[in-house]
Coordinates of C-alpha atoms in Angstrom, one line a residue:
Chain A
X2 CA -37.9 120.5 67.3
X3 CA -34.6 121.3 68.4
X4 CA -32.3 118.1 67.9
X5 CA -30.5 116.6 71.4
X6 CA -27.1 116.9 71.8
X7 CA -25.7 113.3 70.9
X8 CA -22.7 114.2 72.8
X9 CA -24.1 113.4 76.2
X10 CA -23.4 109.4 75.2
X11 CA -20.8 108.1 75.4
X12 CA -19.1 106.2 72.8
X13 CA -19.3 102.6 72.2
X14 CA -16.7 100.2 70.0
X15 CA -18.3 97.2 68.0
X16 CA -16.6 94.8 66.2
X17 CA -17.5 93.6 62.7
X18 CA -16.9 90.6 61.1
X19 CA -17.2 89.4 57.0
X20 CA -17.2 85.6 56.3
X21 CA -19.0 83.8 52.9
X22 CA -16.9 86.4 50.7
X23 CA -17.9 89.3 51.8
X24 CA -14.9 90.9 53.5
X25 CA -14.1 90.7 49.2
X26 CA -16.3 94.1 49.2
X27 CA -14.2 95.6 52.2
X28 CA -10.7 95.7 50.6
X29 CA -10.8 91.6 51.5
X30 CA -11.0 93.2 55.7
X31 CA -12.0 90.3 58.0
X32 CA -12.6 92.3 60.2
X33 CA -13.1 95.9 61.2
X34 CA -13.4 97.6 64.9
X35 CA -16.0 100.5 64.7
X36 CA -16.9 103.3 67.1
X37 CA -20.2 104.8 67.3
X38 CA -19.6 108.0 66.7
X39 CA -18.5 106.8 63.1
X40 CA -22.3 106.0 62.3
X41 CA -23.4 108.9 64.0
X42 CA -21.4 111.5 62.2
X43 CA -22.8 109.3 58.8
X44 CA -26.4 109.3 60.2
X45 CA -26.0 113.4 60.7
X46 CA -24.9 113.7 57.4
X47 CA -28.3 111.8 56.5
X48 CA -30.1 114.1 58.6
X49 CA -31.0 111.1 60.5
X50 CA -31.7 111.1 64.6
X51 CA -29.2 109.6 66.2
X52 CA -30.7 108.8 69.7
X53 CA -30.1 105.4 69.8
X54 CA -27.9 103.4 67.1
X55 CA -29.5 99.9 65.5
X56 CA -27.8 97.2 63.9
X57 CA -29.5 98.8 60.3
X58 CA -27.4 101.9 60.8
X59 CA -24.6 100.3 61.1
X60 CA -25.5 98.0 57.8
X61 CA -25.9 101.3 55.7
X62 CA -22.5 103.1 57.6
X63 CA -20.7 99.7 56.7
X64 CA -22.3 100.1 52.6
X65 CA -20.6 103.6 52.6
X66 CA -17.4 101.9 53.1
X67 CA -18.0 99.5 49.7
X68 CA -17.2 101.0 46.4
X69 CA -20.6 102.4 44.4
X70 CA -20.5 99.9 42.2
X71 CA -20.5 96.9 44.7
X72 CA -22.8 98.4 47.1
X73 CA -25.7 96.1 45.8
X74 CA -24.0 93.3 47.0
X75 CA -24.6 94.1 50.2
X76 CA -27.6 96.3 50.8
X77 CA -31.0 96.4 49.3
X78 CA -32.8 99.6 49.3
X79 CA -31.4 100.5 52.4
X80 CA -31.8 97.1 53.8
X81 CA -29.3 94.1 54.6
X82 CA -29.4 92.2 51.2
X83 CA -31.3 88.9 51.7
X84 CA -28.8 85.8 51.5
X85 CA -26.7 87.4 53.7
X86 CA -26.7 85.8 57.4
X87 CA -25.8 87.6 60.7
X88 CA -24.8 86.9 64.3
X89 CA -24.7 89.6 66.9
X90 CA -22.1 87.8 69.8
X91 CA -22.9 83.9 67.8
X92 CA -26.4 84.3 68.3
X93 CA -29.0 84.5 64.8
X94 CA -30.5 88.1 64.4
X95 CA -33.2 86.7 63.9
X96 CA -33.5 85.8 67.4
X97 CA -32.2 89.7 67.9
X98 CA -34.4 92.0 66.4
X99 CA -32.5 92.0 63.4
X100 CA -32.2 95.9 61.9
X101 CA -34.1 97.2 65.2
X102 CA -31.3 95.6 67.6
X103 CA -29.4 98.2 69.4
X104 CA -26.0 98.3 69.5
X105 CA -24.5 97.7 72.7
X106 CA -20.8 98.2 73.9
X107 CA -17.9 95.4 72.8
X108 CA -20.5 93.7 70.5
X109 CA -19.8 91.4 68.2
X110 CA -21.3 91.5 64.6
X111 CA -20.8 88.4 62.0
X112 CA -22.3 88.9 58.4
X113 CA -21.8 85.4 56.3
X114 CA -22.7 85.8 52.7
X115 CA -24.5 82.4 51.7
X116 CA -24.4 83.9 48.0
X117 CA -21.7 82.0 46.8
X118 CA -20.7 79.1 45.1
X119 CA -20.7 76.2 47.3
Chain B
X1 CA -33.6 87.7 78.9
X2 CA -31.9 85.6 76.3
X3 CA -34.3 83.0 74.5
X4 CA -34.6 79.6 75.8
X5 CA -34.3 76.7 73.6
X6 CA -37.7 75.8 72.4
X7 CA -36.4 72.1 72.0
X8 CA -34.1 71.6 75.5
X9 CA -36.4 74.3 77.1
X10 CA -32.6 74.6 78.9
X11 CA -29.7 76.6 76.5
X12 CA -29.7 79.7 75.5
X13 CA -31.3 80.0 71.5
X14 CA -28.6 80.5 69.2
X15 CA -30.7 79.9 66.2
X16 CA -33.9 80.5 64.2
X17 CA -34.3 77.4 62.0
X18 CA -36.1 78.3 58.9
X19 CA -38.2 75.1 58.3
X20 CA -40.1 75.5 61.6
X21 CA -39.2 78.8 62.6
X22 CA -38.1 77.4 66.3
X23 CA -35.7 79.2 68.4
X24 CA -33.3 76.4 69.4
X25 CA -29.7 75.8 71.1
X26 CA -26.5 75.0 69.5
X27 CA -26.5 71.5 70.8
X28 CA -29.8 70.6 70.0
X29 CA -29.0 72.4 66.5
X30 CA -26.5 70.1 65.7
X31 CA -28.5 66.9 66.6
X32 CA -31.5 68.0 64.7
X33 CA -29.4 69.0 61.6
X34 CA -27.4 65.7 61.4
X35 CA -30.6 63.5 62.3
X36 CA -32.8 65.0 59.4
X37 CA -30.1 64.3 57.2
X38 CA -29.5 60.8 58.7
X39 CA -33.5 60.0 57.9
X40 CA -33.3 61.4 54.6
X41 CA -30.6 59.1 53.8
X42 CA -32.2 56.2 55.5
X43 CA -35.6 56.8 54.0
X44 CA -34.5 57.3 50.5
X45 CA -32.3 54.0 50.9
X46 CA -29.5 56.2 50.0
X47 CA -26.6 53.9 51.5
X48 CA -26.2 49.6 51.5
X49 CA -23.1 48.1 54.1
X50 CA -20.1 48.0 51.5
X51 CA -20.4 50.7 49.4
X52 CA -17.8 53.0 47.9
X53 CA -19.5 56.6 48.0
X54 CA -17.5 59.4 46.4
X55 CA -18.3 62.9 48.0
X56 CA -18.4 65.6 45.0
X57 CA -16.1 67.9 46.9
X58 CA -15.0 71.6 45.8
X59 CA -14.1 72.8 48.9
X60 CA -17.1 75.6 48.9
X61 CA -19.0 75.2 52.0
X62 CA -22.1 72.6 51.2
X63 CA -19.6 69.8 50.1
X64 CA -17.5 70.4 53.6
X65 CA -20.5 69.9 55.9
X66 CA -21.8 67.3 54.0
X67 CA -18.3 65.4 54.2
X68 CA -18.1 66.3 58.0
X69 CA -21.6 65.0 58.5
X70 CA -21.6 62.0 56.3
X71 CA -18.0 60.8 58.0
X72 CA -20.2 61.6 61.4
X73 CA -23.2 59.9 60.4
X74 CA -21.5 56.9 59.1
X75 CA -19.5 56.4 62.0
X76 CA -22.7 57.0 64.7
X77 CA -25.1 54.7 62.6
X78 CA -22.9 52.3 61.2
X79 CA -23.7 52.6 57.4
X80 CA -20.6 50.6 56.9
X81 CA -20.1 52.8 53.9
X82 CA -16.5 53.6 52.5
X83 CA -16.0 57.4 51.7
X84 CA -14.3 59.3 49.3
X85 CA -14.0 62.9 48.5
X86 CA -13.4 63.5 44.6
X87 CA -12.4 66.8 43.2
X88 CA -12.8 68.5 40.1
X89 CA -10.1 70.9 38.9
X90 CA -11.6 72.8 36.2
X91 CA -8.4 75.0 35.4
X92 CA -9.7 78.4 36.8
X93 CA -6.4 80.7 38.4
X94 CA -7.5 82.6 41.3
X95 CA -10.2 80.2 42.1
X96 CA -10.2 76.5 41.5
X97 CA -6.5 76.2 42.5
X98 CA -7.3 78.0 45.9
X99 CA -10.6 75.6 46.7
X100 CA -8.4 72.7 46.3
X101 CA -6.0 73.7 48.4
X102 CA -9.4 73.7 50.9
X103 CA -10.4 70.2 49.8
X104 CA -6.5 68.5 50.4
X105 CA -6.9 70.1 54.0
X106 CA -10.3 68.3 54.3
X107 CA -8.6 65.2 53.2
X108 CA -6.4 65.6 56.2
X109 CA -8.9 66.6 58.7
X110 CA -11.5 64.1 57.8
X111 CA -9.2 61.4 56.8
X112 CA -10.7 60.8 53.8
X113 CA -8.6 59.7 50.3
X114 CA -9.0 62.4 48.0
X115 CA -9.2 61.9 44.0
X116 CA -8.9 65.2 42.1
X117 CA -9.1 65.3 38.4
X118 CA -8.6 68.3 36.0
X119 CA -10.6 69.1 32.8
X120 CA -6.9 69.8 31.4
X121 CA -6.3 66.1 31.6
X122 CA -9.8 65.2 30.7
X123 CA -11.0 67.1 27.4
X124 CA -7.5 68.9 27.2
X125 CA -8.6 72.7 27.8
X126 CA -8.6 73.8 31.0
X127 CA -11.1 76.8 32.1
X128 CA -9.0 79.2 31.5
X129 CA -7.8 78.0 27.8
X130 CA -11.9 77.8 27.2
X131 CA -12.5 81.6 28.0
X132 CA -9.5 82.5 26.2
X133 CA -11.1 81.1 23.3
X134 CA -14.5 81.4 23.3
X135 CA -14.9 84.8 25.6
X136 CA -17.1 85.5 28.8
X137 CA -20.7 84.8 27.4
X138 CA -20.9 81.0 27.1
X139 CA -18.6 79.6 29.4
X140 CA -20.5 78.6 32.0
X141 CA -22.4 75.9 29.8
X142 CA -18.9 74.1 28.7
X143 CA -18.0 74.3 32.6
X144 CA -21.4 72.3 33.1
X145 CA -21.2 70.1 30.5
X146 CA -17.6 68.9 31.6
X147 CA -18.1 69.2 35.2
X148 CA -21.3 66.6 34.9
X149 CA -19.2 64.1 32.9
X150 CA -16.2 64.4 34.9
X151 CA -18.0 63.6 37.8
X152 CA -18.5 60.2 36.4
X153 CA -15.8 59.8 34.9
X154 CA -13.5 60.5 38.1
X155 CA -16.1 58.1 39.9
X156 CA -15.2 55.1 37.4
X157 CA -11.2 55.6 38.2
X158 CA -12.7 55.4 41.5
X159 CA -14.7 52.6 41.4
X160 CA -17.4 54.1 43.3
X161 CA -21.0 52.8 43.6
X162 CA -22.3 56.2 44.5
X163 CA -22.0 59.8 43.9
X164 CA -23.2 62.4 46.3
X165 CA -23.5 66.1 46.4
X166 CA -23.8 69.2 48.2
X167 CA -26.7 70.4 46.6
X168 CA -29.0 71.7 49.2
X169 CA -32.7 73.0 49.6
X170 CA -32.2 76.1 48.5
X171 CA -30.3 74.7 45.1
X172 CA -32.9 72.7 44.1
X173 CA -35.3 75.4 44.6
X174 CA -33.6 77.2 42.6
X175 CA -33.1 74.7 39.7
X176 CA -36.7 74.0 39.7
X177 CA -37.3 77.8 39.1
X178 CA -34.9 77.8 36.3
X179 CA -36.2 75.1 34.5
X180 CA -39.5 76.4 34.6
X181 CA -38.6 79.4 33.1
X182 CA -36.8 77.8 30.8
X183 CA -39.4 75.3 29.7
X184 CA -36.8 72.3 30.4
X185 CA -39.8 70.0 30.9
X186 CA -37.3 66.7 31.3
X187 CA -35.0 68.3 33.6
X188 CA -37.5 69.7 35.8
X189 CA -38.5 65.9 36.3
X190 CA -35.2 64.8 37.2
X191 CA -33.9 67.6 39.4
X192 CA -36.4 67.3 42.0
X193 CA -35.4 63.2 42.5
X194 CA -32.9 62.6 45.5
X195 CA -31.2 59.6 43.4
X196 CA -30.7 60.2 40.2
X197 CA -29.6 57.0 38.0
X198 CA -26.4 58.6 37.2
X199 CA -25.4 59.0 33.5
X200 CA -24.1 55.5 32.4
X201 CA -22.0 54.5 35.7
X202 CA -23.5 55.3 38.8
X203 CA -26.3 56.8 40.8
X204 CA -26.0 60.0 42.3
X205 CA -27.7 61.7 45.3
X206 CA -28.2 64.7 46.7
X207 CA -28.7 64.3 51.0
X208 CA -29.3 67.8 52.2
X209 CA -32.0 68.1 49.9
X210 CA -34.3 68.9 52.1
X211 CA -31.4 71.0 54.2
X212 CA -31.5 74.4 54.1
X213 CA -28.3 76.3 53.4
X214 CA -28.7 78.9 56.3
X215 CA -28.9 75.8 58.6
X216 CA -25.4 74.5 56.4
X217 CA -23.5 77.8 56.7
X218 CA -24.8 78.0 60.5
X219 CA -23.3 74.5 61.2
X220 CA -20.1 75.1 59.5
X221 CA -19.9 78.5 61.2
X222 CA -20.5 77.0 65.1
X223 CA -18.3 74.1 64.0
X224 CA -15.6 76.1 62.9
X225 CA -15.1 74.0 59.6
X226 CA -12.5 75.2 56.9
X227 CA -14.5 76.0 53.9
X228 CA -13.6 78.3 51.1
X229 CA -15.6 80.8 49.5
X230 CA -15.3 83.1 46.6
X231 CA -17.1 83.5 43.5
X232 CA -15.9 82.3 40.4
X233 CA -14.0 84.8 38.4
X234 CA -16.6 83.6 35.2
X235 CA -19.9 83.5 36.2
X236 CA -21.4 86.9 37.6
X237 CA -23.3 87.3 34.8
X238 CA -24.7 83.6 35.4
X239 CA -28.6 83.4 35.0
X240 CA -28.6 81.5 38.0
X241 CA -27.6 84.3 39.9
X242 CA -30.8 86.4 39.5
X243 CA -33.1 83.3 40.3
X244 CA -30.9 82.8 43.3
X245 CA -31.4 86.9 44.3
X246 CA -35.2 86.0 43.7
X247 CA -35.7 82.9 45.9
X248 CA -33.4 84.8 48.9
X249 CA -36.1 87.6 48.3
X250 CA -38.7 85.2 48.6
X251 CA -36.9 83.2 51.7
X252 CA -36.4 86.5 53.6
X253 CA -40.4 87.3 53.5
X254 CA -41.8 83.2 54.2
X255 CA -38.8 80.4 55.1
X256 CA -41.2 78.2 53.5
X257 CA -41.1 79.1 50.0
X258 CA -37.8 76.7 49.7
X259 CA -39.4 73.7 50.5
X260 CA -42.9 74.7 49.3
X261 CA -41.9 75.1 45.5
X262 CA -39.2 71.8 46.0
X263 CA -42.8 70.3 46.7
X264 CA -44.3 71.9 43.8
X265 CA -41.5 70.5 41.5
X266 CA -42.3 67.5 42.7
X267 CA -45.5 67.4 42.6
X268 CA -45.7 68.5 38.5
X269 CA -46.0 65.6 36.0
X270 CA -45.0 65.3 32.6
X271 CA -48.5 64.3 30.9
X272 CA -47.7 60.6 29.5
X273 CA -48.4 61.8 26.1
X274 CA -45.5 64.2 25.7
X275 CA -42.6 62.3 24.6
X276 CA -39.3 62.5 26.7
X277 CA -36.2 62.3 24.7
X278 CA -34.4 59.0 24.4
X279 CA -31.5 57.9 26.5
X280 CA -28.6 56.4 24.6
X281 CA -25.3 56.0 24.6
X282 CA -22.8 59.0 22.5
X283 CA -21.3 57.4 19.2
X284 CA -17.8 58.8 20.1
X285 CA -16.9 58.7 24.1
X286 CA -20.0 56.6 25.1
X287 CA -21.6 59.1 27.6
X288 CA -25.4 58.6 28.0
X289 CA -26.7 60.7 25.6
X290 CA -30.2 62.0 23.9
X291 CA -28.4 62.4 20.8
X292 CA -25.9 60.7 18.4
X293 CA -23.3 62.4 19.9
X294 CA -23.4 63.6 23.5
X295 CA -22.8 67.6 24.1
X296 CA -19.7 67.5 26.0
X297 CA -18.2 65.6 22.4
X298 CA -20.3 68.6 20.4
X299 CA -18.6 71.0 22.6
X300 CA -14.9 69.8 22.4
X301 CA -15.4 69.2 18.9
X302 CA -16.1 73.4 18.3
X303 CA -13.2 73.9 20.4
X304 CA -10.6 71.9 18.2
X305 CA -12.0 73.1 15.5
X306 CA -11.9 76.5 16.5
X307 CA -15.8 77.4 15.8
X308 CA -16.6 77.5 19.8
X309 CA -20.5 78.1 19.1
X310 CA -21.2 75.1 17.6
X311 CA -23.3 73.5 20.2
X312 CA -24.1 76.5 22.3
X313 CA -28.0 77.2 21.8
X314 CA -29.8 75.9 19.3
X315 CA -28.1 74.2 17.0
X316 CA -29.8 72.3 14.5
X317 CA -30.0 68.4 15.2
X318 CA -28.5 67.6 12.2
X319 CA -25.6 69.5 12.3
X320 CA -24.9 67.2 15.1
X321 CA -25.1 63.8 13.2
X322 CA -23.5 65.5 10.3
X323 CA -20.6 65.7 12.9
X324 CA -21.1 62.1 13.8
X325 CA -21.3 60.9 10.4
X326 CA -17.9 63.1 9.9
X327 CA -16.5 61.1 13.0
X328 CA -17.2 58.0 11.9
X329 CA -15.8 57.9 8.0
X330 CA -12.7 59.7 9.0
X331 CA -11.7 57.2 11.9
X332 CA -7.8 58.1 11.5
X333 CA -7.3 61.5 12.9
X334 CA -4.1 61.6 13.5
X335 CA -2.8 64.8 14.7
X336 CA -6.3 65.7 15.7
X337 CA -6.7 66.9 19.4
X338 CA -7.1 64.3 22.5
X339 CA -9.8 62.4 22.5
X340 CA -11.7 61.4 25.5
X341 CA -11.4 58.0 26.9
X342 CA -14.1 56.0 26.2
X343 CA -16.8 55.2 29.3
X344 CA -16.4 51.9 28.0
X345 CA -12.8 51.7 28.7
X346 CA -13.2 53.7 32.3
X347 CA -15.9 50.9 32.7
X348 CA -13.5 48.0 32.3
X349 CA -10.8 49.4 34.4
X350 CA -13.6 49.7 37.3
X351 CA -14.5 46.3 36.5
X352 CA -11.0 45.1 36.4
X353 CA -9.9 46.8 39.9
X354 CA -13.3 45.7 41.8
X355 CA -12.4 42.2 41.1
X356 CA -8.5 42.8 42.4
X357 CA -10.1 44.5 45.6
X358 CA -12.4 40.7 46.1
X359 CA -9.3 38.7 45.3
X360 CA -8.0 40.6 47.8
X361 CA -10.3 40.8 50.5
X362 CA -10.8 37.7 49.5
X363 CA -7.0 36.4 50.7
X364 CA -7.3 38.5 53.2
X365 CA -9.9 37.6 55.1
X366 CA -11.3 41.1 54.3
X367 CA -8.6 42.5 56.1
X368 CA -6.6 45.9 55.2
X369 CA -3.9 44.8 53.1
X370 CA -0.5 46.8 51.7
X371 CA -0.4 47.9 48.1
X372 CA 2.4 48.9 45.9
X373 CA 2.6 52.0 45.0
X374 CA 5.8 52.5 43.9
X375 CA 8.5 50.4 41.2
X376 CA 6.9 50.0 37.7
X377 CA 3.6 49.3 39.1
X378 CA 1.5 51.6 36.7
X379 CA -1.7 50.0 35.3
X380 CA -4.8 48.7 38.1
X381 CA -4.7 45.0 36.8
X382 CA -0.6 44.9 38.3
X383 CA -1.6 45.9 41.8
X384 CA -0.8 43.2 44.4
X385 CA -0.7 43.0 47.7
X386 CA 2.6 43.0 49.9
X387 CA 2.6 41.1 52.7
X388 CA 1.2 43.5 55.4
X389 CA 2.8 41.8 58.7
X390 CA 6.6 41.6 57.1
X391 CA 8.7 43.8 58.9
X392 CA 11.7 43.2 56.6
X393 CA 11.7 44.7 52.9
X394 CA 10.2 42.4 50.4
X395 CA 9.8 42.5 47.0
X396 CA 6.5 43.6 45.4
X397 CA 4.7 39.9 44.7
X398 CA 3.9 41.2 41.2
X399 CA 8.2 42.0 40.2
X400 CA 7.5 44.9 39.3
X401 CA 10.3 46.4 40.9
X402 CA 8.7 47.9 43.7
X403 CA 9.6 46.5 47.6
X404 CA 7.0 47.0 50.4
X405 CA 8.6 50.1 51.5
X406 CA 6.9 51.8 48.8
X407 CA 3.8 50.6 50.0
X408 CA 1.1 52.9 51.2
X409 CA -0.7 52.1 54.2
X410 CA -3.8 53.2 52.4
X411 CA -5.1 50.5 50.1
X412 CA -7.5 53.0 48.5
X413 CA -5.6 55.6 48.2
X414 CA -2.9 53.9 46.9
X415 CA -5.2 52.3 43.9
X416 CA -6.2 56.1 43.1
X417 CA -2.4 56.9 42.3
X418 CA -1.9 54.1 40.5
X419 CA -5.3 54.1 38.0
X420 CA -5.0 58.0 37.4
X421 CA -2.1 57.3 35.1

């Protein structure tokens, strides 16, 4: 199988936000604006198709930004780490196909970490 | 093709509850969050008209909502109880100091009089002076110790009738787990009760219990509420921590599991037979106590003396009444570190400013009156009230030097200055 050529899409922009602690792991970032072609050029490198972009590509794009050590904080054998809550545009992914949810244009991504002290 | 509301059958779903795994609406999220808490707190007879409830509040995000919700709920359904929010500063840079500055914003937002007292003025280490001194490994069980006992102590120089805490589902859950696995047969009993008596003053509660904390960090999320949140700089290594990784596990795969194993906690019953340790009161500060001399005394006393392991892990019993023994022949320590107040003490000065608050209200018709605050006015039993309608300066009835323009308008928070000295 040959691989399509990815660059027939066009790009899209999301924007990410960290609440709960999180943004701690991202250099203490509230928030970060992301283009697609930033998760496709990590999926490549993965040797991963890139036909359509879900919200669990973006979770392991954003891990790559985390340093090694921290990266368990956040992901879970490739999955979102459980205790960690997410709205895509104030809605519950749960409600959203959580890591099968495709990304769409202008979204708006919320991960709240419930893991700490209250 | 958003989601309806499965409740309103109207509003968009912004929200997967996990106790019944319903799609609902942010409106008729927020009514069924605060209502469940309202009927927990009605069934379990949490609340009587005229009580003084302090709020444990660190400024993390469970103690928030439940101040938001509780100032709600008291106002919607007329408890006719008085709130408080009362803060513990455990002496931690780069953590505590930053919460705090969270809970004196609540205080303004919710208009609530805020209490905050520090283990420095307490035991006489702070946090920080503890791990400086006895390293990373066992500070989380003197932070416990102290935290449980200030908690009651700072609800004495209150005068409170109740304590109540954030604790939610998922922390119980998670303290029944641990005490199973630690074999803490008399603690698994009492952590699963809502009301707790309370350790020698008053009783304590816990009313999102049966409130999960995605549904707590959802409501303080869609209410925008100011909440701080960032680990403490101590405890990573916590064995609490893995528990909690293991119950989120658990969560993620069946909701249920949080109020399934609170059940199960509940539902396991110490044989009659097996012999519960006594309840008494500690020789030395007059804590409730299993033991001669209760473990925050144990504790402070390894710290003065510089041996910081006595009383961490098992320590033989009767190293501890060789310690009371010690205490009580030697009564003249002069020189020796601070000694905590006694509970009796704290107990009396309760007494003493409940029965200046009845004269008062008394006088008053019940009415708000003006307190002193300022002049020489330093101990509860001088507080008297200034004439609230004067508009011209007067003098503090009491002489003690203060006029009514030192007066606070707050009553309470006014009495809180005064008995912190």
């Amino acid at each position: 199988m040959v691989n399509m050529e990815p660059s027939m899409k066009e790009s899209i922009n999301i924007k990410v936000e960290f609440k709960g602690g999180l943004e701690m792991l991202f250099d203490n970032k509230l928030s970060l604006d992301i283009n697609s072609k930033d998760i496709e050029e990590y999926l490549k490198k993965q040797e991963t198709k890139t036909e359509k972009l879900r919200m669990l590509d973006l979770i392991n794009y954003l891990s790559t930004l985390i340093k090694p050590n921290e990266r368990d904080l956040f992901v879970d054998d490739k999955r979102l780490r459980a205790g960690i809550l997410v709205l895509i545009n104030d809605t519950d992914w749960e409600l959203e196909g959580e890591g099968e949810h495709e990304l769409e244009d202008k979204e708006s991504i919320c991960f709240i970490s419930t893991l700490h002290g209250g | 093709m958003a989601r309806k509301c499965e409740l309103c059958q109207a509003n968009k779903a912004v929200l997967k509850r996990p106790k019944t795994l319903q799609a609902i609406c942010r409106e008729c999220f927020y009514l069924v969050f605060e209502t469940e808490i309202h009927h927990t707190i009605v069934q379990s007879n949490l609340f009587k008209p005229g009580m003084r409830v302090a709020i444990g509040a660190s400024g993390g995000k469970d103690s928030t909502v439940l101040a938001y919700v509780l100032k709600t709920l008291n106002e919607r359904y007329n408890y006719g109880v008085e709130l408080f929010l009362l803060s513990i500063d455990e002496g931690i840079r780069g953590y505590r100091d930053d919460s705090l500055e969270t809970v004196k914003r609540n205080q303004e937002q919710y208009q609530l009089p805020l209490k905050i007292i520090s283990y420095k003025e307490l035991y006489g280490w702070s946090m920080d002076d503890i791990v400086e001194a006895v390293g990373r490994k066992n500070n989380c069980t003197f932070c416990g110790v102290f935290r449980r006992q200030a908690l009651d102590r700072g609800a004495l120089m209150l005068d409170v009738d109740h304590i109540v805490t954030g604790h939610n589902a998922d922390d119980i859950a998670e303290t029944i787990l641990m005490n199973i696995m630690r074999g803490d047969i008399a603690r698994l009993q009492r952590c699963t009760e809502i009301v707790t008596a309370g350790d020698g003053c008053c009783k304590r509660s816990k009313p999102f219990k049966y409130t999960y904390e995605k549904e707590i960090v959802m409501y303080a999320y869609f209410k925008k509420l100011d909440y701080f949140s960032t680990e403490c700089t101590y405890s990573p290594n916590a064995y609490r921590g893995f528990a909690r990784t293991f119950l989120k596990d658990l969560e993620a795969i069946r909701p249920s599991s949080i109020l399934d194993i609170i059940r199960s906690g509940e539902a396991m019953q110490v044989k009659s037979e097996i012999e519960l340790p006594k309840q008494s009161s500690c020789e030395r500060c007059g804590y409730m106590s299993s033991n001669r001399l209760c473990k925050a005394c144990v504790l402070l006393e390894g710290l003065n003396r510089g041996v910081p392991k006595l009383g961490i892990g098992k320590t033989k019993k009767s190293d501890w009444d060789k310690l009371a023994d010690e205490q009580n022949s030697s009564s003249d320590n002069s020189g020796a570190a601070q000694m905590m107040v006694k509970f009796d003490e704290l107990r009396l000065q309760a007494q003493k400013q409940r029965e200046e608050r009845l004269l008062l209200n008394g006088k008053q018709g019940g009415s708000d009156g003006y307190y002193c605050s300022g002049g020489g006015c330093d101990a509860p039993q001088k507080i008297t009230c200034c004439s609230k309608n004067s508009s011209t300066k007067q003098n503090c009835k009491n002489s003690c030097g203060g006029t009514s323009d030192s007066c606070q308008s707050d009553p309470i928070e006014a009495t809180t200055v005064v008995s912190s000295k």
